[in-house]
């Protein structure tokens, strides 16, 4: 990679620092808030996202430009707010507006990323991946401190799965999946890819393991399609299925669901489903 490729202009440097802040804040804000007892940190992070997104929207309006992504974001916010207020348990416009923003946060991230190049994102992704792996393997080595930071609920939560700094196994699995795909197909870094796949397996997230097999097979096919690759790629699902059967705890999960619905057990996933139906 040439020196010119890695040289950031002043404007690019600010964009790089901003996205680095976003990435690390996304990864660490809940962890730091729980450790310090300062829930305000999460609100400050969300507030900074809102402020930055609104700044870009008004900046475009001042330059007489309309970003389609910004329009989609505003439409999504309005629809989320409308659904929230017309639902069976409205919480008031302030709470609904804040919840609508949280639901539409992906639009904000995309809006803030729209002018970034891979040259700017590459070092950010590397720092993010390393920090994520540190969190996952630190959680594996010393689970007690991480478990103590989990949100307390009246239902049973599974604390045996790796969750890293995100304090949520499924979120950690989602991050591991995206980074693994990126480092295999874009960066071609086998070492990082293997560590990220290991992190994905340690989360024991059945849905994201299946999704990883499907996404990996799909990108393999479109990268260089052949019928032989279709057959070979399809066989990749076999070790994933074997892992799920042996270590996925499918039988115990079905038992927990049944006992939560018909008995006194409190399995959080079944409880969330039942609560959603009630709402």
Coordinates of C-alpha atoms in Angstrom, one line a residue:
X1 CA 0.0 0.0 0.0
X2 CA 1.5 3.3 -1.0
X3 CA 2.2 6.2 1.3
X4 CA -0.3 8.4 -0.7
X5 CA -3.0 5.8 -0.1
X6 CA -2.6 6.0 3.7
X7 CA -2.2 9.8 3.9
X8 CA -5.3 11.4 5.4
X9 CA -6.3 14.9 4.5
X10 CA -7.5 17.2 7.3
X11 CA -11.1 16.6 6.5
X12 CA -10.5 12.8 6.2
X13 CA -8.7 12.8 9.6
X14 CA -11.8 14.2 11.3
X15 CA -14.0 11.7 9.6
X16 CA -11.7 8.9 10.7
X17 CA -11.6 10.1 14.3
X18 CA -15.4 10.5 14.3
X19 CA -16.0 7.0 13.0
X20 CA -13.4 5.5 15.4
X21 CA -15.3 7.2 18.2
X22 CA -18.6 5.7 16.9
X23 CA -17.1 2.2 16.6
X24 CA -15.5 2.1 20.1
X25 CA -18.4 3.8 21.7
X26 CA -20.8 1.2 20.2
X27 CA -18.6 -1.6 21.5
X28 CA -17.8 -0.2 25.0
X29 CA -20.5 2.3 26.0
X30 CA -22.8 -0.3 27.8
X31 CA -19.8 -2.0 29.4
X32 CA -18.4 1.3 30.7
X33 CA -21.8 2.5 31.9
X34 CA -22.3 -0.7 33.9
X35 CA -18.8 -0.7 35.4
X36 CA -19.0 3.0 36.4
X37 CA -22.7 3.0 37.3
X38 CA -23.2 6.0 35.0
X39 CA -26.1 5.2 32.7
X40 CA -25.8 8.8 31.4
X41 CA -22.9 7.5 29.2
X42 CA -25.4 5.7 27.0
X43 CA -27.6 8.7 26.7
X44 CA -24.6 10.9 25.8
X45 CA -23.6 8.4 23.0
X46 CA -27.1 8.4 21.6
X47 CA -27.3 12.2 21.9
X48 CA -24.1 12.5 19.9
X49 CA -25.5 10.3 17.2
X50 CA -28.7 12.4 17.0
X51 CA -26.7 15.6 16.9
X52 CA -24.3 14.5 14.2
X53 CA -27.1 13.1 12.0
X54 CA -29.2 16.3 12.4
X55 CA -26.0 18.4 11.6
X56 CA -25.6 16.5 8.3
X57 CA -29.3 16.8 7.4
X58 CA -29.4 20.6 8.0
X59 CA -26.0 21.0 6.3
X60 CA -27.4 19.4 3.2
X61 CA -30.5 21.5 3.4
X62 CA -28.4 24.6 3.6
X63 CA -26.6 23.5 0.4
X64 CA -30.0 22.8 -1.2
X65 CA -29.3 19.1 -1.4
X66 CA -31.6 16.2 -0.3
X67 CA -30.1 13.0 0.8
X68 CA -32.4 10.0 0.1
X69 CA -31.0 8.2 3.1
X70 CA -31.8 11.2 5.3
X71 CA -35.4 11.1 3.9
X72 CA -35.7 7.4 4.7
X73 CA -34.5 8.0 8.2
X74 CA -37.0 10.8 8.9
X75 CA -39.8 8.7 7.4
X76 CA -38.8 5.7 9.5
X77 CA -38.7 7.8 12.7
X78 CA -42.2 9.1 11.9
X79 CA -43.6 5.6 11.3
X80 CA -42.0 4.2 14.4
X81 CA -43.4 7.1 16.4
X82 CA -46.8 6.6 14.9
X83 CA -46.8 2.8 15.6
X84 CA -45.6 3.4 19.2
X85 CA -48.3 5.9 20.0
X86 CA -51.1 3.9 18.4
X87 CA -50.0 0.7 20.1
X88 CA -51.7 -0.9 23.1
X89 CA -49.3 0.7 25.6
X90 CA -48.3 4.2 24.6
X91 CA -45.6 5.8 26.8
X92 CA -45.9 9.4 25.7
X93 CA -44.3 11.3 22.8
X94 CA -40.9 11.9 24.5
X95 CA -40.4 8.2 25.3
X96 CA -41.8 7.1 21.9
X97 CA -39.5 9.6 20.1
X98 CA -36.4 8.3 21.9
X99 CA -37.4 4.7 21.3
X100 CA -38.0 5.5 17.6
X101 CA -34.5 6.9 17.3
X102 CA -33.1 3.7 18.8
X103 CA -35.0 1.5 16.4
X104 CA -33.8 3.7 13.4
X105 CA -30.2 3.9 14.6
X106 CA -28.9 1.9 11.6
X107 CA -30.0 4.8 9.3
X108 CA -28.0 7.2 11.4
X109 CA -24.9 5.0 11.2
X110 CA -25.3 4.7 7.4
X111 CA -25.9 8.5 7.1
X112 CA -22.7 9.2 9.0
X113 CA -20.7 6.7 7.0
X114 CA -21.9 7.9 3.6
X115 CA -18.7 9.9 2.7
X116 CA -16.2 7.5 4.2
X117 CA -13.9 5.4 2.0
X118 CA -12.4 2.0 2.7
X119 CA -9.1 3.7 3.2
X120 CA -10.6 5.5 6.2
X121 CA -12.6 2.5 7.5
X122 CA -9.8 -0.1 7.3
X123 CA -7.8 1.0 10.4
X124 CA -11.1 1.5 12.3
X125 CA -12.3 -2.0 11.5
X126 CA -9.0 -3.4 12.7
X127 CA -9.1 -1.6 16.1
X128 CA -12.7 -2.5 16.5
X129 CA -12.0 -6.2 15.7
X130 CA -9.1 -6.4 18.1
X131 CA -11.0 -4.8 20.9
X132 CA -14.0 -7.1 20.3
X133 CA -11.8 -10.2 20.4
X134 CA -10.1 -8.9 23.6
X135 CA -13.6 -8.6 25.2
X136 CA -14.8 -12.1 24.0
X137 CA -11.7 -13.9 25.2
X138 CA -11.4 -11.9 28.5
X139 CA -15.1 -12.9 29.1
X140 CA -14.1 -16.5 28.4
X141 CA -11.1 -16.4 30.8
X142 CA -12.9 -14.5 33.6
X143 CA -16.6 -14.8 33.2
X144 CA -17.7 -13.7 36.7
X145 CA -17.1 -9.9 36.2
X146 CA -18.9 -9.9 32.9
X147 CA -21.9 -11.9 34.3
X148 CA -22.2 -9.5 37.2
X149 CA -22.7 -6.6 34.7
X150 CA -25.6 -8.3 32.9
X151 CA -29.0 -6.6 33.2
X152 CA -31.0 -8.1 36.0
X153 CA -34.3 -9.6 35.0
X154 CA -37.0 -11.7 36.7
X155 CA -36.3 -14.4 34.1
X156 CA -33.4 -16.8 33.7
X157 CA -30.6 -15.5 31.6
X158 CA -27.9 -17.8 30.1
X159 CA -24.6 -16.6 31.4
X160 CA -22.5 -19.4 30.0
X161 CA -22.1 -17.9 26.5
X162 CA -19.3 -15.5 25.5
X163 CA -20.7 -11.9 25.1
X164 CA -17.6 -9.7 25.4
X165 CA -17.9 -6.0 26.0
X166 CA -21.3 -5.9 24.4
X167 CA -22.7 -7.9 27.4
X168 CA -25.0 -9.7 25.0
X169 CA -24.1 -13.0 23.3
X170 CA -26.3 -12.4 20.2
X171 CA -24.9 -9.0 19.6
X172 CA -21.4 -10.3 20.0
X173 CA -22.3 -13.1 17.5
X174 CA -23.6 -10.5 15.0
X175 CA -20.4 -8.4 15.3
X176 CA -18.2 -11.5 14.9
X177 CA -20.1 -12.6 11.8
X178 CA -19.8 -9.3 10.0
X179 CA -16.1 -8.9 10.8
X180 CA -15.4 -12.5 9.9
X181 CA -17.0 -12.0 6.5
X182 CA -15.2 -8.7 6.0
X183 CA -11.8 -10.1 6.9
X184 CA -12.2 -13.2 4.7
X185 CA -13.7 -11.7 1.5
X186 CA -12.3 -8.1 1.7
X187 CA -9.1 -8.1 3.6
X188 CA -8.1 -11.7 3.1
X189 CA -6.7 -12.0 6.7
X190 CA -7.0 -15.6 7.6
X191 CA -5.6 -15.3 11.1
X192 CA -8.2 -12.7 12.1
X193 CA -10.9 -14.6 10.3
X194 CA -10.2 -17.7 12.3
X195 CA -10.2 -15.8 15.6
X196 CA -13.5 -14.2 14.7
X197 CA -15.1 -17.5 13.8
X198 CA -13.9 -18.9 17.1
X199 CA -15.5 -15.9 18.8
X200 CA -18.7 -16.6 16.9
X201 CA -18.7 -20.2 18.0
X202 CA -18.1 -19.2 21.7
X203 CA -21.3 -17.2 21.7
X204 CA -23.3 -20.4 20.9
X205 CA -25.7 -18.2 18.9
X206 CA -27.6 -20.8 16.8
X207 CA -29.3 -18.2 14.5
X208 CA -26.1 -16.4 13.7
X209 CA -24.1 -19.6 13.2
X210 CA -26.7 -20.7 10.6
X211 CA -26.7 -17.2 9.1
X212 CA -22.9 -17.3 8.9
X213 CA -22.9 -20.5 6.9
X214 CA -25.5 -19.1 4.5
X215 CA -23.7 -15.7 4.0
X216 CA -20.3 -17.4 3.6
X217 CA -21.7 -19.8 1.0
X218 CA -23.5 -17.0 -0.8
X219 CA -20.4 -14.7 -1.1
X220 CA -18.3 -17.7 -2.1
X221 CA -20.7 -18.5 -4.9
X222 CA -20.9 -15.0 -6.3
X223 CA -17.2 -14.4 -6.0
X224 CA -16.5 -17.2 -8.5
X225 CA -19.6 -19.2 -9.4
X226 CA -19.4 -22.9 -10.4
X227 CA -21.6 -25.9 -9.8
X228 CA -18.7 -27.6 -8.0
X229 CA -18.6 -24.7 -5.6
X230 CA -22.4 -25.0 -5.0
X231 CA -21.9 -28.6 -4.0
X232 CA -18.8 -28.1 -1.9
X233 CA -20.2 -24.9 -0.3
X234 CA -23.4 -26.7 0.6
X235 CA -21.4 -29.2 2.6
X236 CA -20.1 -26.3 4.8
X237 CA -23.5 -26.5 6.5
X238 CA -22.8 -30.0 7.8
X239 CA -20.1 -29.0 10.5
X240 CA -22.4 -26.1 11.5
X241 CA -25.3 -28.4 12.0
X242 CA -23.2 -31.0 13.8
X243 CA -21.9 -28.2 16.2
X244 CA -25.4 -27.0 16.8
X245 CA -26.7 -30.6 17.6
X246 CA -23.7 -31.4 19.9
X247 CA -23.2 -28.0 21.6
X248 CA -26.2 -25.9 20.7
X249 CA -28.4 -27.2 23.6
X250 CA -31.4 -27.6 21.3
X251 CA -33.0 -30.2 23.5
X252 CA -32.6 -28.2 26.7
X253 CA -34.0 -25.1 24.9
X254 CA -37.2 -26.9 23.9
X255 CA -37.6 -28.1 27.5
X256 CA -37.1 -24.6 28.8
X257 CA -39.7 -23.2 26.4
X258 CA -42.2 -25.9 27.3
X259 CA -41.7 -25.4 31.0
X260 CA -42.0 -21.6 30.7
X261 CA -45.3 -21.8 28.8
X262 CA -46.9 -24.6 30.8
X263 CA -44.9 -24.6 34.1
X264 CA -43.0 -22.3 36.5
X265 CA -39.7 -22.0 34.6
X266 CA -38.7 -18.5 33.6
X267 CA -36.8 -18.7 30.3
X268 CA -36.2 -15.2 29.0
X269 CA -36.6 -15.8 25.3
X270 CA -40.0 -17.5 25.7
X271 CA -41.0 -14.7 28.1
X272 CA -40.1 -12.1 25.5
X273 CA -42.2 -13.9 22.9
X274 CA -45.2 -14.2 25.2
X275 CA -44.8 -10.6 26.3
X276 CA -44.7 -9.5 22.6
X277 CA -47.9 -11.4 21.9
X278 CA -49.6 -9.8 24.9
X279 CA -48.6 -6.3 23.7

